[in-house]
Coordinates of C-alpha atoms and ligand atoms in Angstrom, one line a residue:
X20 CA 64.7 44.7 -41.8
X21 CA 63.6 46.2 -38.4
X22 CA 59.9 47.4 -38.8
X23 CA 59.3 45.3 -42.0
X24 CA 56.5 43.5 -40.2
X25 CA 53.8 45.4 -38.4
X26 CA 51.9 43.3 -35.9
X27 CA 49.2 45.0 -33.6
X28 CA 47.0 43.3 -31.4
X29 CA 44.1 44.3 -29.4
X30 CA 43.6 43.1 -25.6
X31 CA 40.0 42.8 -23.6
X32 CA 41.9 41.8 -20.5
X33 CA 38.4 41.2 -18.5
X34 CA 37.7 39.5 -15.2
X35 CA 36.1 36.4 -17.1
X36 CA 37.4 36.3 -20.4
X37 CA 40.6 37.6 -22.3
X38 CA 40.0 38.3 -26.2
X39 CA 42.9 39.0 -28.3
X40 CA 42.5 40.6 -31.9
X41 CA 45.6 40.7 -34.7
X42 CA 45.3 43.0 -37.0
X43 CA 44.6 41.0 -40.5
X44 CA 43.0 38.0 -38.6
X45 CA 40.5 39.1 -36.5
X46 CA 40.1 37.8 -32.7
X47 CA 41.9 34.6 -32.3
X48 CA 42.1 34.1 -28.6
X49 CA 38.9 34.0 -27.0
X50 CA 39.3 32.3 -23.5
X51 CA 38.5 32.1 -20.0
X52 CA 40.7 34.8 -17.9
X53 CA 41.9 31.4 -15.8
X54 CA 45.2 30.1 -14.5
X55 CA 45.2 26.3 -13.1
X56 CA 48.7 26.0 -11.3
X57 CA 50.8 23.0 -9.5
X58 CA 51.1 23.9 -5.6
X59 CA 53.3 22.2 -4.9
X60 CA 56.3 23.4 -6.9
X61 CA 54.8 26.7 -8.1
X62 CA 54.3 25.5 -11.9
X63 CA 52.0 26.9 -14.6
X64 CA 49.8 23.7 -15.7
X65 CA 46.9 25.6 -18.0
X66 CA 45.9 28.8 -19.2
X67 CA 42.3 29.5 -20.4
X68 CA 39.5 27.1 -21.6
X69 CA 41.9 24.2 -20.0
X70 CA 42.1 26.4 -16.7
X71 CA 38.6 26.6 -16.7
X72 CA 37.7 23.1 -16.6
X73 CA 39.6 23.2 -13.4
X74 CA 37.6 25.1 -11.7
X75 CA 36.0 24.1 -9.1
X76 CA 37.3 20.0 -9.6
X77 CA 41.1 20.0 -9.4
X78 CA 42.7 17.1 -7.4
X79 CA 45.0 17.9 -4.8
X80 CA 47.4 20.8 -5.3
X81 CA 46.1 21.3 -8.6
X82 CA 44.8 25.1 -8.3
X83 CA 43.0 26.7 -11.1
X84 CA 42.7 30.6 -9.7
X85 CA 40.8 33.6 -11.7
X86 CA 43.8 36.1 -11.3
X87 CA 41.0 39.3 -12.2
X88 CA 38.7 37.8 -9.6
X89 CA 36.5 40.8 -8.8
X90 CA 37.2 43.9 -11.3
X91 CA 41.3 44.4 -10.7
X92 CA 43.9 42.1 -10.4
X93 CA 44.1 39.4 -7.4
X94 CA 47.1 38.4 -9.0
X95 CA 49.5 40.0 -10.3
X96 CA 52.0 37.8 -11.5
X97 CA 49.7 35.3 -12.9
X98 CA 47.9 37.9 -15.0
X99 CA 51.6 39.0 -16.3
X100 CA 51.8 34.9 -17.7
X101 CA 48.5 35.2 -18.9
X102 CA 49.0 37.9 -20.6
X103 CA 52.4 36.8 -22.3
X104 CA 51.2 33.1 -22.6
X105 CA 48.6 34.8 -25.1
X106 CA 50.9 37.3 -27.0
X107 CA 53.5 34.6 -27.6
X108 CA 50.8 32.6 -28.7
X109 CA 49.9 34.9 -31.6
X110 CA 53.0 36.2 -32.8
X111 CA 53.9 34.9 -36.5
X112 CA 57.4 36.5 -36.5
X113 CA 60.2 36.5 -34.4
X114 CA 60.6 39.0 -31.8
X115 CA 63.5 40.4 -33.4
X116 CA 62.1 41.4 -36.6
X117 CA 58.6 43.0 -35.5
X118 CA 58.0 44.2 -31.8
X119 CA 54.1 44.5 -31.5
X120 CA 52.1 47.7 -30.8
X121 CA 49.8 46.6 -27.9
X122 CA 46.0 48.1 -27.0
X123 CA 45.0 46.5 -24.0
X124 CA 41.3 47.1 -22.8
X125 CA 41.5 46.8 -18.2
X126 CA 38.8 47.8 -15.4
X127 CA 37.6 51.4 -15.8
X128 CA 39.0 50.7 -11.7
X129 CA 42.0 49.8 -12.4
X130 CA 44.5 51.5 -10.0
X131 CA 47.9 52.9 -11.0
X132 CA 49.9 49.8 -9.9
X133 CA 48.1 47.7 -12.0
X134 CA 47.8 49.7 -14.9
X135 CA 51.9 49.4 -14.7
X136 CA 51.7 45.9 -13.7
X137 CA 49.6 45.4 -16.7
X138 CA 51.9 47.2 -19.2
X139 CA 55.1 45.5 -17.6
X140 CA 53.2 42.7 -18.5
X141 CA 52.9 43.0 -22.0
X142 CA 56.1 44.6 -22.3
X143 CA 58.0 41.8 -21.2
X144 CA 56.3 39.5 -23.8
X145 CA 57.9 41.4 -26.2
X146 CA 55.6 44.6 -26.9
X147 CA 56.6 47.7 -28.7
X148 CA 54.1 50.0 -27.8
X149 CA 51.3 49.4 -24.8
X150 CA 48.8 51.6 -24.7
X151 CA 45.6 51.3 -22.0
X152 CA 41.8 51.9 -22.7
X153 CA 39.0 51.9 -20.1
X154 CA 36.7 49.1 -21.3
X155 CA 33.4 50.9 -21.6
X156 CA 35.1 53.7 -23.9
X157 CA 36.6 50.4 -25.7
X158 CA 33.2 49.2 -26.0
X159 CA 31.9 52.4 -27.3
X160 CA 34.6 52.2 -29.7
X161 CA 34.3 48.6 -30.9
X162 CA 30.2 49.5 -31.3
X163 CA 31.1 52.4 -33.9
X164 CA 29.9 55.2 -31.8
X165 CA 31.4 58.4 -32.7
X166 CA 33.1 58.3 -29.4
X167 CA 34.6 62.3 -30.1
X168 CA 31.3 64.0 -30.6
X169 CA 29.6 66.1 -28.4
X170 CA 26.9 63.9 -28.0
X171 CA 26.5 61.8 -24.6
X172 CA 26.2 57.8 -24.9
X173 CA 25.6 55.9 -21.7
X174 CA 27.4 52.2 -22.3
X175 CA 26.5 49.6 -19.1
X176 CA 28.7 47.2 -19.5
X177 CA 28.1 43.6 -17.6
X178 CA 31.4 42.0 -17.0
X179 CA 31.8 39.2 -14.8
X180 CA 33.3 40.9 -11.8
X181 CA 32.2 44.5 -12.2
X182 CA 29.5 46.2 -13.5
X183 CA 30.7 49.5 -15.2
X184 CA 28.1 52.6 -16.1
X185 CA 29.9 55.4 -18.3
X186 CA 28.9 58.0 -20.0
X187 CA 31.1 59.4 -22.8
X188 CA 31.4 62.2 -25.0
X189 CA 34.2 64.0 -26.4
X190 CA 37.1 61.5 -26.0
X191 CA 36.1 61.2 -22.9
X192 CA 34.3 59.1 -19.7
X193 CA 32.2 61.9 -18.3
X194 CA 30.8 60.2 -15.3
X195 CA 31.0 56.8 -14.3
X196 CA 29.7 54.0 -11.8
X197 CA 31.6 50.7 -10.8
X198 CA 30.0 47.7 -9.0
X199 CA 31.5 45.2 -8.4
X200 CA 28.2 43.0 -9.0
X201 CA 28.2 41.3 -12.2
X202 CA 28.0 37.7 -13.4
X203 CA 29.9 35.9 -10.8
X204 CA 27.4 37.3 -8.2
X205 CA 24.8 35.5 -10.5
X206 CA 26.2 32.2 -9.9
X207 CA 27.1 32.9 -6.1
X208 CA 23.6 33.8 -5.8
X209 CA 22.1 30.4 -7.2
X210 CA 24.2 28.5 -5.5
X211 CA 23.4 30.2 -2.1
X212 CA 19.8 29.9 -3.2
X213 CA 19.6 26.1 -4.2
X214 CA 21.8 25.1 -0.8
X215 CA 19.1 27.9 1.3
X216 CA 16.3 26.4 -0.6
X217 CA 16.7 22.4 -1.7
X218 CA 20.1 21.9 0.7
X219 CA 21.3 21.1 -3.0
X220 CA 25.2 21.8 -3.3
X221 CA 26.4 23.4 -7.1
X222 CA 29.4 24.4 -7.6
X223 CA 30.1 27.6 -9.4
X224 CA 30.0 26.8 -13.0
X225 CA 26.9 24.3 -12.7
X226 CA 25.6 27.2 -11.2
X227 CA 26.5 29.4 -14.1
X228 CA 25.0 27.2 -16.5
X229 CA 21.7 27.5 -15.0
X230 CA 22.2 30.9 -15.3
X231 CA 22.5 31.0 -19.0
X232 CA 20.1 28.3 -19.6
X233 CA 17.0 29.3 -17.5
X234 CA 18.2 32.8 -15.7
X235 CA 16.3 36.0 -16.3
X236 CA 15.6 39.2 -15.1
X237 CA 11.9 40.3 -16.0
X238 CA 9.3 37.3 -16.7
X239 CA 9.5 35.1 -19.2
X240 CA 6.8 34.8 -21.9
X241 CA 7.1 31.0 -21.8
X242 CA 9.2 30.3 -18.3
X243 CA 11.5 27.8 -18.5
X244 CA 12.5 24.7 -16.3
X245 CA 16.1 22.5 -15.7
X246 CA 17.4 19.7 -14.5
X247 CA 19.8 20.3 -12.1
X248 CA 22.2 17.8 -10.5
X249 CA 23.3 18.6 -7.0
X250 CA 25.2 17.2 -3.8
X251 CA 22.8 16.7 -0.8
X252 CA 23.7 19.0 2.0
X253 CA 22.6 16.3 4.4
X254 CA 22.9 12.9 2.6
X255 CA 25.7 13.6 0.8
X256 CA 24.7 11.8 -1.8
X257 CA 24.1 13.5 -5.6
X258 CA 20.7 14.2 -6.7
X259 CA 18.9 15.9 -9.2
X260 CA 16.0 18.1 -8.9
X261 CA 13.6 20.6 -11.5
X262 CA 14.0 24.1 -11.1
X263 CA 11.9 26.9 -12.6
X264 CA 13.0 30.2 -14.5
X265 CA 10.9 31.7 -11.7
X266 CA 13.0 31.0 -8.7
X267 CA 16.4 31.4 -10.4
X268 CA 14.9 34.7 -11.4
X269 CA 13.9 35.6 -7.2
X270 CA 17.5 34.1 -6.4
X271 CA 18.7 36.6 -8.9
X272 CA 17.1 39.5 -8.0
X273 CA 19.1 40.9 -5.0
X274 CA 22.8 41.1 -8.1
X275 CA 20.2 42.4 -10.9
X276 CA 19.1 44.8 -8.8
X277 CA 22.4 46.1 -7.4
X278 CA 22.8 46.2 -11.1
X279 CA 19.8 48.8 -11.9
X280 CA 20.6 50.8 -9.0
X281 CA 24.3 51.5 -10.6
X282 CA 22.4 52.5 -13.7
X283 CA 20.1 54.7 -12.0
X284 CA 23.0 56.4 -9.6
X285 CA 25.3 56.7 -13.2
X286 CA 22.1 58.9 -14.7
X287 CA 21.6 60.9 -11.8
X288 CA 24.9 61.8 -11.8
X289 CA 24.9 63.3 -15.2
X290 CA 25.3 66.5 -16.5
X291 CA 21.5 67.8 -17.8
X292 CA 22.8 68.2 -21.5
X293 CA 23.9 64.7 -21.7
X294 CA 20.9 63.2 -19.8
X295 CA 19.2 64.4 -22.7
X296 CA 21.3 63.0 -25.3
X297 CA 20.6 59.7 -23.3
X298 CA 16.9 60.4 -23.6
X299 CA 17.4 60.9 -27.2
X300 CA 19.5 58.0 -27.8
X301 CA 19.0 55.2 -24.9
X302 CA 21.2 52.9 -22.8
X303 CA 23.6 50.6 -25.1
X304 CA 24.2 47.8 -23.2
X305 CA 27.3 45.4 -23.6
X306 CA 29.5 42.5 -21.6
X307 CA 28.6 39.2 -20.9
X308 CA 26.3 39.6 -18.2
X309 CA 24.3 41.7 -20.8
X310 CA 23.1 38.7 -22.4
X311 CA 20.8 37.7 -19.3
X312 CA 17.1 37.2 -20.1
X313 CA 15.3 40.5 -19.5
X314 CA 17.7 42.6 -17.8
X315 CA 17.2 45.2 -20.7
X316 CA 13.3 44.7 -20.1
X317 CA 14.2 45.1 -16.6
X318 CA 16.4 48.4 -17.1
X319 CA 13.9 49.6 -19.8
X320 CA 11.1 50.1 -16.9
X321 CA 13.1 51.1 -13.9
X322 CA 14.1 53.7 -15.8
X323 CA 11.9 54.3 -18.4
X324 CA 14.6 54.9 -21.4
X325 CA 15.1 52.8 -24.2
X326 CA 17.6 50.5 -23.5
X327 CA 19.5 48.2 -26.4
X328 CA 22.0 45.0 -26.1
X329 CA 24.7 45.5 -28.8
X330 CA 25.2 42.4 -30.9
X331 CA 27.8 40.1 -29.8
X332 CA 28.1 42.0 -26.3
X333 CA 31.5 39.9 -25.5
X334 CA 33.1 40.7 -28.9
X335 CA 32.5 44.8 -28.5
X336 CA 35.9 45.8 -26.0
X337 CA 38.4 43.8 -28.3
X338 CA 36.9 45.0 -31.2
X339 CA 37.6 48.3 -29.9
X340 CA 40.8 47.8 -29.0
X341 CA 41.3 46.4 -32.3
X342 CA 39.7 49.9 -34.0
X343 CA 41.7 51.5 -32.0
X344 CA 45.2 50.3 -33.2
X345 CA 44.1 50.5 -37.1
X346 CA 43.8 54.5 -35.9
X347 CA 46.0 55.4 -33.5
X348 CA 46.2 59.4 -34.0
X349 CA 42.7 59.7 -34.5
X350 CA 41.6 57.7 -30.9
X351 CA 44.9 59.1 -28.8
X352 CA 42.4 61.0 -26.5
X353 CA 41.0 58.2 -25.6
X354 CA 43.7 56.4 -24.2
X355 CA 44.3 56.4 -20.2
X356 CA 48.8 55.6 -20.8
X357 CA 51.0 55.3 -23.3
X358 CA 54.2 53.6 -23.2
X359 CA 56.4 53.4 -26.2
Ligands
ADP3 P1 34.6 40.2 -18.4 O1 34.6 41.4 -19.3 O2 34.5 40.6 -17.0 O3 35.6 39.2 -18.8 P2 32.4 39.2 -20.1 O4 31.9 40.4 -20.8 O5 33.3 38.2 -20.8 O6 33.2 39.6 -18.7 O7 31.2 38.4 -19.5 C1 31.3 37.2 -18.7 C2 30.1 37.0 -17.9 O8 28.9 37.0 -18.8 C3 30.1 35.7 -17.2 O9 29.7 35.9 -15.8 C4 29.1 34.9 -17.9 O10 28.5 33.9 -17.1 C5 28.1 35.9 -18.4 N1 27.3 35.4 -19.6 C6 27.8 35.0 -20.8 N2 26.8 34.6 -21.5 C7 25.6 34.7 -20.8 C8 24.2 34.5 -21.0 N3 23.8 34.0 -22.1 N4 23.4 34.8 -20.0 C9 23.8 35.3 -18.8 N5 25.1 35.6 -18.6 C10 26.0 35.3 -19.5
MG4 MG1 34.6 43.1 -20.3

């Protein structure tokens, strides 16, 4: 009986949002990487998209929390629930008959601790096998770059707490940059703009949906305008005001550029052969974040390579993870730890 079913499921545990991938099905969990909890007796009350709509509006002692807040774990024990909320959630068969094999995407900054805290994690929800993958070498994976060649790929990846530059050949991540600037610094930087600006109060995820509505980084062909609804800093009252592409793009500019800079300290920090390859073959672009209007535009002329988004930019780590699983032997280089 033991072993009859296989189940193996691939992980993007990132600092916005968790994607899980069975093998056969494709990725059925893709949700925000939130927690909402009950203060006052320590209680789990939503995981995910209902987490989310916490955020930022929860009565009382009604917390939702982002336990990856800013590129590795704030929270250990609520990433551990997280984590087996979702594996429970997918498994067709009982434990006893099929103990899943595990590939779980984390922070290319992830620290010892939490790479054991992570694997405890998914242990305890009832994994076989966990093994761990940097994201970008995920990414590279889920994009169907030959990730064990001896050509270099650079892979920027824009997640919402880090940014994360690599550049890989061989099975390997041959030289890297982490900032921790990414999407959330987007929204911080609206709100602090609009508050600076209009003394109009957002909270974080109105802020974010400016962000994806209007936000760029490089001008607009046609520039866009929004309505924004706002508390009054001084009346206290709510009011709603017009903003322009322009300005959100100014209010972005001091994250966006933090961004480039990472980009351009990643490619001076590699090797001459590869910076060639690079030359040859341009940036590859993936995360979130990656969508933002012009920030390949933006890339493309700070440093003057070519520089492409991959399609479906949020997909790419659990895909990997996922490609990873269905060839275990073949992509064991490129795993960080193994635990079976
Ligand atoms: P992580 O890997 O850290 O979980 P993701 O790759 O899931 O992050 O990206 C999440 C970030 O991408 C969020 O900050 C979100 O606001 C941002 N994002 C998603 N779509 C867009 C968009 N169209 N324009 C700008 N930012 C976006
Ligand atoms: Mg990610």
């Amino acid at each position: 009986m033991f072993g009859l079913f296989s189940c193996d499921i691939g992980i993007d545990l990132g600092t916005a949002n968790t994607l899980v991938h069975v093998a056969g099905q494709g990725i059925v969990i893709n949700e925000p990487t939130v927690v909402a909890m009950d203060r006052k007796n320590d209680r789990v009350t939503a995981i995910g998209s209902e987490a989310k709509k916490m955020l930022g509006r929860t009565p009382g002692a009604n917390v939702a929390i982002r336990p990856m807040k800013d590129g590795v774990i704030a929270d250990f024990q609520l990433v551990e629930i997280l984590l087996s909320t979702f594996i429970k959630r997918v498994q067709k068969y009982p434990l006893f008959l099929v103990k899943p094999r595990v590939v779980i995407g984390v922070p290319s900054g992830i620290t010892e601790v939490e790479k054991r805290a992570v694997t405890d994690a998914a242990r305890m929800a009832g994994a076989k096998e966990v093994h761990l993958v940097h994201e970008p070498m995920a990414a590279a994976v889920g994009m169907g770059i030959p990730v064990e060649g001896p050509a270099g790929n650079m892979i920027v990846d824009i997640g919402g707490g880090t940014s994360d530059i690599a550049v890989i050949a061989l099975n390997g991540i041959v030289c890297n940059a982490s900032v921790r600037v990414g999407g959330d610094e987007m929204d911080e930087a609206i709100v602090n703009y609009l508050r600076r600006t209009y003394n109009l109060i957002v909270g974080e995820s109105t802020a974010e949906q400016i962000k994806w509505a209007i936000g760029s980084a490089f001008p607009l062909e046609e520039e866009l305008t929004m309505e924004v609804k706002g508390g009054d800093v001084m009346a206290g009252l709510p009011r709603t005001m017009t903003i322009t592409s322009q300005e959100i793009r100014e209010a972005l500019n001091e994250p966006v550029t933090a961004i480039v800079d990472a980009v351009k300290q990643a490619l001076a920090l590699t090797p001459p052969e590869l910076s060639a390859d690079i030359l040859d073959r341009g940036i590859i672009m993936s995360g979130g974040g990656s969508k933002l209007r012009g920030l390949d535009a933006r890339i493309r002329k700070e440093t003057g390579l070519s520089v492409n988004v991959i399609d479906d930019p949020l997909l790419c780590v659990c895909k990997g993870a996922a490609r990873i699983l269905e060839d275990l032997d073949k992509y064991r280089p490129v795993l960080i730890s193994s635990t079976i």
